[in-house]
Coordinates of C-alpha atoms and ligand atoms in Angstrom, one line a residue:
X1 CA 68.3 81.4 137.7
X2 CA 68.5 80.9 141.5
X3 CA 70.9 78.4 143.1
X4 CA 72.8 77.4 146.1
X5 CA 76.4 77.9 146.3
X6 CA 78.1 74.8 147.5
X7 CA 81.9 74.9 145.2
X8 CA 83.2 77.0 148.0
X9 CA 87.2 77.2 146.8
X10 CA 85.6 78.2 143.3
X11 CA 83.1 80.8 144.5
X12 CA 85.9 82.3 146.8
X13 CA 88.3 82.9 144.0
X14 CA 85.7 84.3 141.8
X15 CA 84.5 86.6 144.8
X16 CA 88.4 88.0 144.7
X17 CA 88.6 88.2 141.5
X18 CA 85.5 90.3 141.0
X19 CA 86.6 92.2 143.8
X20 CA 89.9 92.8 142.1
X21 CA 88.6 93.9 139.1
X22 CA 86.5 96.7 141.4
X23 CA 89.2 97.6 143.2
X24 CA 92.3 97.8 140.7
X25 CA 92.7 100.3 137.5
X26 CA 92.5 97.9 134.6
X27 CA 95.1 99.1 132.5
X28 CA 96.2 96.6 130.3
X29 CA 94.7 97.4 126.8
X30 CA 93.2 94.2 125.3
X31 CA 90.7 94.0 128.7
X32 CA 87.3 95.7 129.6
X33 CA 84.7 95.3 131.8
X34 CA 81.6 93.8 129.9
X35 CA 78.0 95.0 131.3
X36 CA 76.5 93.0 134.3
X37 CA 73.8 92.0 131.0
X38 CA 76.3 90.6 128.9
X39 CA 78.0 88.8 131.7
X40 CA 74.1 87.7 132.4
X41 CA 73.2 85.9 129.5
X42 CA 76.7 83.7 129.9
X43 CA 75.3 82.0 132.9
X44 CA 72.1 80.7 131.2
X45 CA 70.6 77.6 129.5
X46 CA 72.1 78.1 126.4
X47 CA 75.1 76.7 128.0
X48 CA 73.3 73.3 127.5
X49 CA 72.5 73.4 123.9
X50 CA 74.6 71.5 121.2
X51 CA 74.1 73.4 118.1
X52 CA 76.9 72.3 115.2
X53 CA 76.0 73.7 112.1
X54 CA 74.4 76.9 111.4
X55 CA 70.7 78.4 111.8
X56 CA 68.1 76.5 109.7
X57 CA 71.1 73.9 109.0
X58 CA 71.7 72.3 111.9
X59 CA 72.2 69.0 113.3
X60 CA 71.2 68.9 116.5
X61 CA 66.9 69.1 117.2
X62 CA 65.9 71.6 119.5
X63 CA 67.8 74.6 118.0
X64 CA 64.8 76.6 117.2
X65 CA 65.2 79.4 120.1
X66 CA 69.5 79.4 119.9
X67 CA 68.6 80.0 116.3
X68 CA 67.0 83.1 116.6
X69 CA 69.6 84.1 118.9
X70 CA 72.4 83.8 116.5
X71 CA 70.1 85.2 113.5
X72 CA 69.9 88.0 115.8
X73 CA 73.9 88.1 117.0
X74 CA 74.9 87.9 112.8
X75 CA 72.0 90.5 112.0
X76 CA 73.4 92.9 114.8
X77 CA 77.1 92.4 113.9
X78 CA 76.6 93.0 109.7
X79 CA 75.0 96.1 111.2
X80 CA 77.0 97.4 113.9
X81 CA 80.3 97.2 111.1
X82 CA 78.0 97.6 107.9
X83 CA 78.8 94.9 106.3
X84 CA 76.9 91.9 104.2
X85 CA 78.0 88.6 106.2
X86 CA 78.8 87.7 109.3
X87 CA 80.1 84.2 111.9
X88 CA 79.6 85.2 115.4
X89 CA 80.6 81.3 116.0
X90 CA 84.3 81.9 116.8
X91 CA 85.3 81.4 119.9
X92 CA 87.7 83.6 120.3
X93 CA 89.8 85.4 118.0
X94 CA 93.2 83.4 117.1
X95 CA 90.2 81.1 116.5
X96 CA 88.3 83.7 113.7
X97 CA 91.9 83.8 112.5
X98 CA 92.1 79.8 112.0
X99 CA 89.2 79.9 110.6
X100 CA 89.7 83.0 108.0
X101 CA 93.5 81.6 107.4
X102 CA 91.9 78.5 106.2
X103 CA 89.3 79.8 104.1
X104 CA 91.8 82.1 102.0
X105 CA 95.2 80.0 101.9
X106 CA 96.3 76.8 101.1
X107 CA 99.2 74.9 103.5
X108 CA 102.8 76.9 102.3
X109 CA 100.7 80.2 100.9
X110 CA 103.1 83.3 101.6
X111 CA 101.9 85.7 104.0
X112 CA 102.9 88.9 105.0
X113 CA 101.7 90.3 108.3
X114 CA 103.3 92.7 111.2
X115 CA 106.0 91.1 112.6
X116 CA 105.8 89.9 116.1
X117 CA 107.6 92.2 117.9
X118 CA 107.0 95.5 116.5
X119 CA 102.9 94.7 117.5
X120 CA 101.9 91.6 115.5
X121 CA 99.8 89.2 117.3
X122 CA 101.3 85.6 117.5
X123 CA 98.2 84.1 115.3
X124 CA 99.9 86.4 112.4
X125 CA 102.6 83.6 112.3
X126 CA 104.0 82.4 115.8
X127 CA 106.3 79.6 114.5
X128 CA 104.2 77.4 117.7
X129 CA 101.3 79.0 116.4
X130 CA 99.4 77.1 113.4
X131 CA 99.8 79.6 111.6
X132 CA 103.5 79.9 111.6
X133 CA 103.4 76.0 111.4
X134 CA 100.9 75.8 107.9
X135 CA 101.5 79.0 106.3
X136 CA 105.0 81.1 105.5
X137 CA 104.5 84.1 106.7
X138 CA 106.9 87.1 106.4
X139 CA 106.7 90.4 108.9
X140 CA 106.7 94.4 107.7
X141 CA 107.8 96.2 110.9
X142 CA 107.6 100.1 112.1
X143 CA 110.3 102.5 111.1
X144 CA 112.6 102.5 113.5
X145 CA 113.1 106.8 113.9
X146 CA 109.0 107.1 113.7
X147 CA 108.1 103.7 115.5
X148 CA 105.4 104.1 112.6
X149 CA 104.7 101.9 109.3
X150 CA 105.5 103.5 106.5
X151 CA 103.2 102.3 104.0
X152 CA 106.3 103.0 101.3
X153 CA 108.2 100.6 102.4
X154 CA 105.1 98.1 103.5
X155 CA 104.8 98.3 99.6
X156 CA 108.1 97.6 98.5
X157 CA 108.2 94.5 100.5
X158 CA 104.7 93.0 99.3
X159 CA 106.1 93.8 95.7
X160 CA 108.8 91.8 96.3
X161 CA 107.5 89.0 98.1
X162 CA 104.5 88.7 96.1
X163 CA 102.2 87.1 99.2
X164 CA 98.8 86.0 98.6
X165 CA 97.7 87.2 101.5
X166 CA 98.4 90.5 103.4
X167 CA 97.4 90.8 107.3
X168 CA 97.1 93.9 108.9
X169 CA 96.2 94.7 112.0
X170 CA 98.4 94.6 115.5
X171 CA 98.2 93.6 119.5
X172 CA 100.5 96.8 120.2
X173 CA 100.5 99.2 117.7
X174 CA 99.1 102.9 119.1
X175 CA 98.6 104.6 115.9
X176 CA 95.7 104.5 113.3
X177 CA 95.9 101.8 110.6
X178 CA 95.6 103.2 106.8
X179 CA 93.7 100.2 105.6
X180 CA 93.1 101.9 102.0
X181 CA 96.7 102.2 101.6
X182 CA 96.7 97.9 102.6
X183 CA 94.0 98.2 100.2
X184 CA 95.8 99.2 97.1
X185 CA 99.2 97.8 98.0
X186 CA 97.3 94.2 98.1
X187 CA 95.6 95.0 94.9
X188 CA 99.0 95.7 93.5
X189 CA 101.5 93.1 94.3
X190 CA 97.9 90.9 93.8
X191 CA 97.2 89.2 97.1
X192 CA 94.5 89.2 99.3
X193 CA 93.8 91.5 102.2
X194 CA 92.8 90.1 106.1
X195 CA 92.1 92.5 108.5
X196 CA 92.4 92.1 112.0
X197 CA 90.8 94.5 114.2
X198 CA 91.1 92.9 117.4
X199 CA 92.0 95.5 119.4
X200 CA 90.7 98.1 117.3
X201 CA 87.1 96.8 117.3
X202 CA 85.0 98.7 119.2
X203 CA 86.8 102.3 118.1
X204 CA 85.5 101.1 114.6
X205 CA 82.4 100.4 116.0
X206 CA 82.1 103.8 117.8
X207 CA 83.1 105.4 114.8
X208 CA 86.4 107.0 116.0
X209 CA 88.7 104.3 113.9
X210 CA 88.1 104.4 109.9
X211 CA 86.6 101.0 109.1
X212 CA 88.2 98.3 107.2
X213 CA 85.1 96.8 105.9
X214 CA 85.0 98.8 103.1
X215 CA 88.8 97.4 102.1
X216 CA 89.8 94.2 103.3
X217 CA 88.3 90.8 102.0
X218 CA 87.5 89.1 105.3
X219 CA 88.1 91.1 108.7
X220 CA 88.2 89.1 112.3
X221 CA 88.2 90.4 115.4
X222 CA 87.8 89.7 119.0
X223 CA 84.2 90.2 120.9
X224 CA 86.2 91.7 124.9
X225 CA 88.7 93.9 123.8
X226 CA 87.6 97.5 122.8
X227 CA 84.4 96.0 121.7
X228 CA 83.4 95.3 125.4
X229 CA 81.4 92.0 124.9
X230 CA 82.1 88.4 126.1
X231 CA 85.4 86.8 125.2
X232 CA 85.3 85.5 121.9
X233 CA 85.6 85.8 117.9
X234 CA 83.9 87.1 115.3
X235 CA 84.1 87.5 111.4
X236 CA 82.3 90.0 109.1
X237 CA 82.7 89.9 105.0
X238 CA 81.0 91.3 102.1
X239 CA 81.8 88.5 99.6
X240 CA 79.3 85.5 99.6
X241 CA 81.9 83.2 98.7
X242 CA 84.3 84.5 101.3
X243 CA 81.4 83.5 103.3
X244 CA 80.5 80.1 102.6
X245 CA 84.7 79.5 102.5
X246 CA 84.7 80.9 106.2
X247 CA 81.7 79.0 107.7
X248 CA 83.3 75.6 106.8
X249 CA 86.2 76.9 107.9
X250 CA 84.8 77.6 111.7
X251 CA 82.7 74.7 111.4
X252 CA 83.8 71.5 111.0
X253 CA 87.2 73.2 109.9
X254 CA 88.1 74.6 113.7
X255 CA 85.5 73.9 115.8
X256 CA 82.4 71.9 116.6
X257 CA 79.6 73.5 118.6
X258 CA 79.3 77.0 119.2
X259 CA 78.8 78.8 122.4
X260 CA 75.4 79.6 122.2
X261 CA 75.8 81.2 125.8
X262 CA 78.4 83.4 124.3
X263 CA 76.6 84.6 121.4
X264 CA 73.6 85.6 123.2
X265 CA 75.9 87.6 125.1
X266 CA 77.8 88.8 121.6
X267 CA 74.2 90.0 120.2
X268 CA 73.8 92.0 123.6
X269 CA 77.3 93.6 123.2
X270 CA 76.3 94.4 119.3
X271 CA 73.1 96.1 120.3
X272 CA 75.2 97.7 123.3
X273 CA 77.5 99.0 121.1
X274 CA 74.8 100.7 118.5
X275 CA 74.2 103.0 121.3
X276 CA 75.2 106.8 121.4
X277 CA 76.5 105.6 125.2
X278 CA 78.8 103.4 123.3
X279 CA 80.2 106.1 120.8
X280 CA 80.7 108.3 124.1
X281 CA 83.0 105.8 125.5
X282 CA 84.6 105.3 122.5
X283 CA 85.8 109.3 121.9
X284 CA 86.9 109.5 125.5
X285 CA 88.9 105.9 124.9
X286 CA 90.3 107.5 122.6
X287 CA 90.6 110.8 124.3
X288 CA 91.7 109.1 127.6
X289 CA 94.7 107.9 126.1
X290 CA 95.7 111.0 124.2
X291 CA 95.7 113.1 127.6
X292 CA 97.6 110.1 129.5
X293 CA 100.1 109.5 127.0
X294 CA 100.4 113.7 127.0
X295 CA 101.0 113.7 130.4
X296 CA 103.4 111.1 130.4
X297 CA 105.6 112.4 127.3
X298 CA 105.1 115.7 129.9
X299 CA 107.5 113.8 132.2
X300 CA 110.0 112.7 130.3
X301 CA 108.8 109.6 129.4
X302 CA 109.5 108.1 125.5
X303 CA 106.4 106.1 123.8
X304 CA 107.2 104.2 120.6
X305 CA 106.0 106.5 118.2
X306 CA 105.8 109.5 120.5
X307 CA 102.0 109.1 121.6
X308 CA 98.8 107.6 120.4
X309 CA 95.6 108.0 117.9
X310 CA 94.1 104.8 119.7
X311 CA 93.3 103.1 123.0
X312 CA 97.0 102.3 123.7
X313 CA 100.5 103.3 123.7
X314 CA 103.8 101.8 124.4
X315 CA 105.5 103.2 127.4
X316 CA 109.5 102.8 127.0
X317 CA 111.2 102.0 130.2
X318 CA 114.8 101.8 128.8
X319 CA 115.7 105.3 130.3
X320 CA 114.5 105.0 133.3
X321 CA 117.0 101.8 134.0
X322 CA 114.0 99.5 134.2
X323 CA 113.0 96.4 132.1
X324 CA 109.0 95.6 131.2
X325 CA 108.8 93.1 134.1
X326 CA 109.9 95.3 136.8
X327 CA 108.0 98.0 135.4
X328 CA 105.0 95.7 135.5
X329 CA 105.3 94.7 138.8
X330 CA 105.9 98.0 140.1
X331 CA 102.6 99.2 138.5
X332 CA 100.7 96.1 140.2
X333 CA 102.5 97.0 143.5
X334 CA 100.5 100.0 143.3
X335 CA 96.8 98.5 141.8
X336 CA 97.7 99.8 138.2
X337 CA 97.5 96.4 136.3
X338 CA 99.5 96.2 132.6
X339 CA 101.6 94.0 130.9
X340 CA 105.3 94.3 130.2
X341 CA 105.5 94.5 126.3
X342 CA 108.2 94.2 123.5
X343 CA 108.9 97.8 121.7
X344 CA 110.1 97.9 117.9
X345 CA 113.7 96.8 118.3
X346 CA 114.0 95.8 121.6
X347 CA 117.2 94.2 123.2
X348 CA 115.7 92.0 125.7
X349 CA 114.0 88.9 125.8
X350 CA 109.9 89.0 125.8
X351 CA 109.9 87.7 129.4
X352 CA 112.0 90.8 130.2
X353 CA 110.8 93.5 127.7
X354 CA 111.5 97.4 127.6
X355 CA 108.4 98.4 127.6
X356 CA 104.8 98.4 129.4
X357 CA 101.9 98.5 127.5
X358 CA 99.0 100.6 128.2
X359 CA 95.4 101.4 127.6
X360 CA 92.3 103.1 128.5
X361 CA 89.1 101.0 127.4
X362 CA 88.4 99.7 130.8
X363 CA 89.5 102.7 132.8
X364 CA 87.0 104.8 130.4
X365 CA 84.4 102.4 131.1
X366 CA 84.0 102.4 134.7
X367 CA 84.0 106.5 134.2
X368 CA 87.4 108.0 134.3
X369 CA 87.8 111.3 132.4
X370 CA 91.1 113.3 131.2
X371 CA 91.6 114.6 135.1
X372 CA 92.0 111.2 136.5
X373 CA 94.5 110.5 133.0
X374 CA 96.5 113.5 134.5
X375 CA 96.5 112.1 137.5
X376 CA 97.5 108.7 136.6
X377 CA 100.1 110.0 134.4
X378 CA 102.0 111.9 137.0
X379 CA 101.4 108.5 139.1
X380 CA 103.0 106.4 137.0
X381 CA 106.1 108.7 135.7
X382 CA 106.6 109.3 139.4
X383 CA 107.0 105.8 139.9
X384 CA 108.9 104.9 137.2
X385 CA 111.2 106.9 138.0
X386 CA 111.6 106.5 141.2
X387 CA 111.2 102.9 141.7
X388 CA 112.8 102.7 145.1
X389 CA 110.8 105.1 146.7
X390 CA 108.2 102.9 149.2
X391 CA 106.4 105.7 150.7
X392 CA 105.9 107.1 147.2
X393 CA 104.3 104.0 146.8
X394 CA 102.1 103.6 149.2
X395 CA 100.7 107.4 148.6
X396 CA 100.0 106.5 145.2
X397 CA 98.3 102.8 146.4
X398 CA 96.3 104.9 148.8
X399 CA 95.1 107.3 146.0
X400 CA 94.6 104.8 143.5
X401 CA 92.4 102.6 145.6
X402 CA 90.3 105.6 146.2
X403 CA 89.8 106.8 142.4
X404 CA 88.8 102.8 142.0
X405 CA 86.5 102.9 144.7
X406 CA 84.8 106.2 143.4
X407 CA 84.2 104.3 139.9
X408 CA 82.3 101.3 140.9
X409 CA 82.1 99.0 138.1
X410 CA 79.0 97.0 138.6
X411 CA 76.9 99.9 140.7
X412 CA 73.9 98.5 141.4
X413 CA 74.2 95.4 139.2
X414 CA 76.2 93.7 142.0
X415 CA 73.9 90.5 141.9
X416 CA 74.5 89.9 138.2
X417 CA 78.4 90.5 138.4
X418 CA 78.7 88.2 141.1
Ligands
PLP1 C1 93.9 89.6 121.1 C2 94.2 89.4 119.7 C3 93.8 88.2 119.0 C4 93.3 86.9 119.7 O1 92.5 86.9 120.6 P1 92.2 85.7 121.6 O2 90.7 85.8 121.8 O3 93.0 85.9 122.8 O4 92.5 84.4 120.8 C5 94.0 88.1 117.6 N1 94.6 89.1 117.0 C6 95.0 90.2 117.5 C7 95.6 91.3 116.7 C8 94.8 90.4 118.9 O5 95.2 91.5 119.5

C-alpha cells in the first residue's frame, strides 16, 4: 500500500526504533523479532474491519474475506499445537488469561498458581491485576537450595488448599515444566488445570518443550514471545464446552472486535512456525542459552537454578555487589538490552531486583550461534564484574555493535520493516 509520509515526529521515532532493534542484541527473553511478512500484514485493510463475533456468526456485514482469515489463523493454530479448538481473538495474553479465568471460575474460586516472585506472571493474581481482584489465588514457589519446583511439595499444597483451578506456567522460570505431574496433582486434589505457555510457546511449537495440550484443560499463550508472531493472545483446547465457555468469555466477556490485522499476521506466524526453519531456531534457542548460561556459570556467575533447559535463565547479581537495575543499565550501556528481574527469595524491592533476566529467542533469530553465546558470556561476566571499568566498556560496545551489524535483522526486507 503506497503512501506519503507526512507524521514526521512519529515516523522519526519509529525510524530509531527500528534502527535500535538492528543495532542492539535483544536480550530480554519475552521479545523477538517477527518476519518483515508478519509485520506486513499488520499494516493492511484489515485494520478497518469491525468483526465482533466469530466466523459465520458475526454482526458486522462485510466479514466474508476476515472470515477466511481467521478460519485459517484457528485451523493453523489447532494444528501447529495439535489440538481440537482454538480463539486467535485475544489480544494479547493477560487478555487469553481474562478470558480463560472467566470461563473456568466463578468470582472468589481458589486458585493456586506460581507465585509472583519466584517467576509467576502478574495475570496469575497481581492483587491490581483482575485476577488477584476476582479470584483468591494462592502461589507454590521454587525450592529455595534447587531454585526448582518440586512437584512434591506443589502437591502437598494443592491437597491442602483444594483450588479449583491450578495455573502453571511462569514469566521467569528457566527450567522445563512437568505438566503431567500438574496433570495428576490437579486430578488429585480435583481442580482444574490452566496452562500458560507464554513464554514457552514457540519451544512447544518447535518441538523442543513437551506440550501441555495433551494435559491441561484450556492452555493460553502469547503470539511475540518465543512464538515470534505479532503481539497478541491466543487460546487452544480440546473440550467443546471449554470452548464455547472461552469464546463468550473473549467476546463480549473481555473484548469487542478483534484485530483482524493481527490475526492475519497470527495465521502467518502459525504457518511460519510449521516450518523445519522454525524447529531450527527453536533447538539452537534452546541451545543458545545452554552454551550462554555455561559460559557464564564458567565465570563465576550464580543462575537460579544453576542454568537452563529453556530460552532463559536468571542471572544473580548479588555477588557481584550489584542490584538488577544497575546491572540492567550497565548491559544497555553497552547495546545488551534485558530487564532487571526478581530471583526466588529476593531482598530487594522489584524496582531494584537481584537479578537480570536473560534470553536468546531474538539473538537466535537474527543468526547467532553458540560462538557468539561464548562471546557474549565473557562480555557480560566481564562487565559485571567490573562495573567501573569504562574502557572495558567501550571495547565491549565496539564489539557488540559489530556482531549486531553482522546479523541484520530485516536483510533485504528493509522496505517492509520500515
Ligand atoms: C508475557 C506473559 C503474559 C502476558 O502477555 P501480554 O501480552 O503482555 O499481556 C501472560 N502470561 C505469562 C506467563 C507471560 O509471560
Amino acid at each position: 500500500m503506497e503512501f506519503q509520509r507526512t507524521d514526521d515526529a512519529i515516523w522519526s521515532a519509529i525510524d530509531a526504533e527500528t534502527n535500535r532493534q538492528e543495532e542492539q542484541l535483544e536480550l530480554i527473553a519475552s521479545e523477538n523479532n517477527a518476519s518483515a511478512e508478519v509485520i506486513a500484514a499488520m499494516g493492511t485493510s484489515l485494520t478497518n474491519k469491525y468483526a465482533e463475533g466469530y466466523p459465520n456468526r458475526r454482526y458486522y456485514g462485510g466479514c466474508e474475506h476476515v472470515d477466511e482469515v481467521e478460519d485459517i489463523a484457528r485451523d493453523r493454530l489447532k494444528q501447529l499445537f495439535g489440538s481440537d479448538r482454538a480463539n486467535v481473538q485475544p489480544h494479547s495474553g493477560t487478555q487469553a488469561n481474562v478470558a480463560a479465568l472467566m470461563a473456568l471460575l466463578s468470582a472468589g474460586d481458589k486458585v493456586l498458581a506460581m507465585d509472583l516472585n519466584h517467576g509467576g506472571h502478574l495475570s496469575h493474581g497481581h492483587p491490581k491485576n483482575f485476577s488477584g481482584e476476582f479470584y483468591e489465588f494462592h502461589g507454590y514457589g521454587v525450592e529455595e537450595d534447587t531454585g526448582r519446583l518440586d512437584m512434591d511439595r506443589v502437591r502437598e499444597q494443592a491437597m491442602s488448599l483444594r483450588p479449583k483451578l491450578i495455573l502453571a506456567g511462569a514469566s521467569a522460570y528457566s527450567r522445563s515444566i512437568d505438566f503431567k505431574a500438574f496433570r495428576s496433582i490437579a486430578d488429585d486434589a480435583g481442580a482444574l488445570l490452566l496452562v500458560d505457555m507464554a513464554h514457552i510457546a514457540g519451544l512447544v511449537a518447535g518441538g523442543v518443550h513437551e506440550s501441555p495440550v495433551p494435559y491441561a484443560d484450556v492452555v493460553t499463550m502469547t503470539t511475540h514471545k518465543t512464538l515470534r508472531g505479532p503481539r497478541g493472545g491466543a487460546i487452544v483446547c480440546n473440550d467443546v464446552e471449554w470452548l464455547k465457555k472461552i469464546n463468550t468469555a473473549v467476546f463480549p466477556g473481555g473484548q469487542g472486535g478483534p484485530l483482524m490485522h493481527v490475526i492475519a499476521a497470527k495465521a502467518i506466524a502459525f504457518r511460519e512456525a510449521m516450518t523445519d526453519d522454525f524447529k531450527t531456531y527453536a533447538k539452537n534457542v534452546v541451545e543458545n542459552a545452554n552454551i550462554l548460561a555455561e559460559t557464564l556459570v564458567g565465570r563465576g556467575m550464580r543462575l537460579v537454578s544453576g542454568g537452563t533447559d529453556n530460552h532463559l535463565m536468571l542471572v544473580d547479581v548479588t555477588a557481584q555487589g550489584l542490584t538488577g537495575d544497575v546491572a540492567e543499565d550497565l548491559l544497555h550501556s553497552v547495546g545488551l538490552t534485558c530487564n532487571k528481574n526478581l530471583i526466588p527469595y529476593d531482598q530487594q524491592p522489584p524496582m531494584k531486583a537481584s537479578g537480570v533476566r536473560i534470553g536468546t529467542a531474538a539473538i537466535t533469530t537474527r543468526g547467532l550461534n553458540g560462538d557468539d553465546m561464548r562471546t557474549m558470556g565473557a562480555w557480560i561476566a566481564d562487565l559485571l564484574h567490573s562495573p567501573n571499568d569504562d574502557s572495558l566498556a567501550k571495547r565491549i560496545r565496539g564489539e557488540a555493535a559489530a556482531m549486531a551489524a553482522s546479523h541484520p535483522l530485516y536483510k533485504g526486507q528493509a522496505a517492509a520493516a520500515r
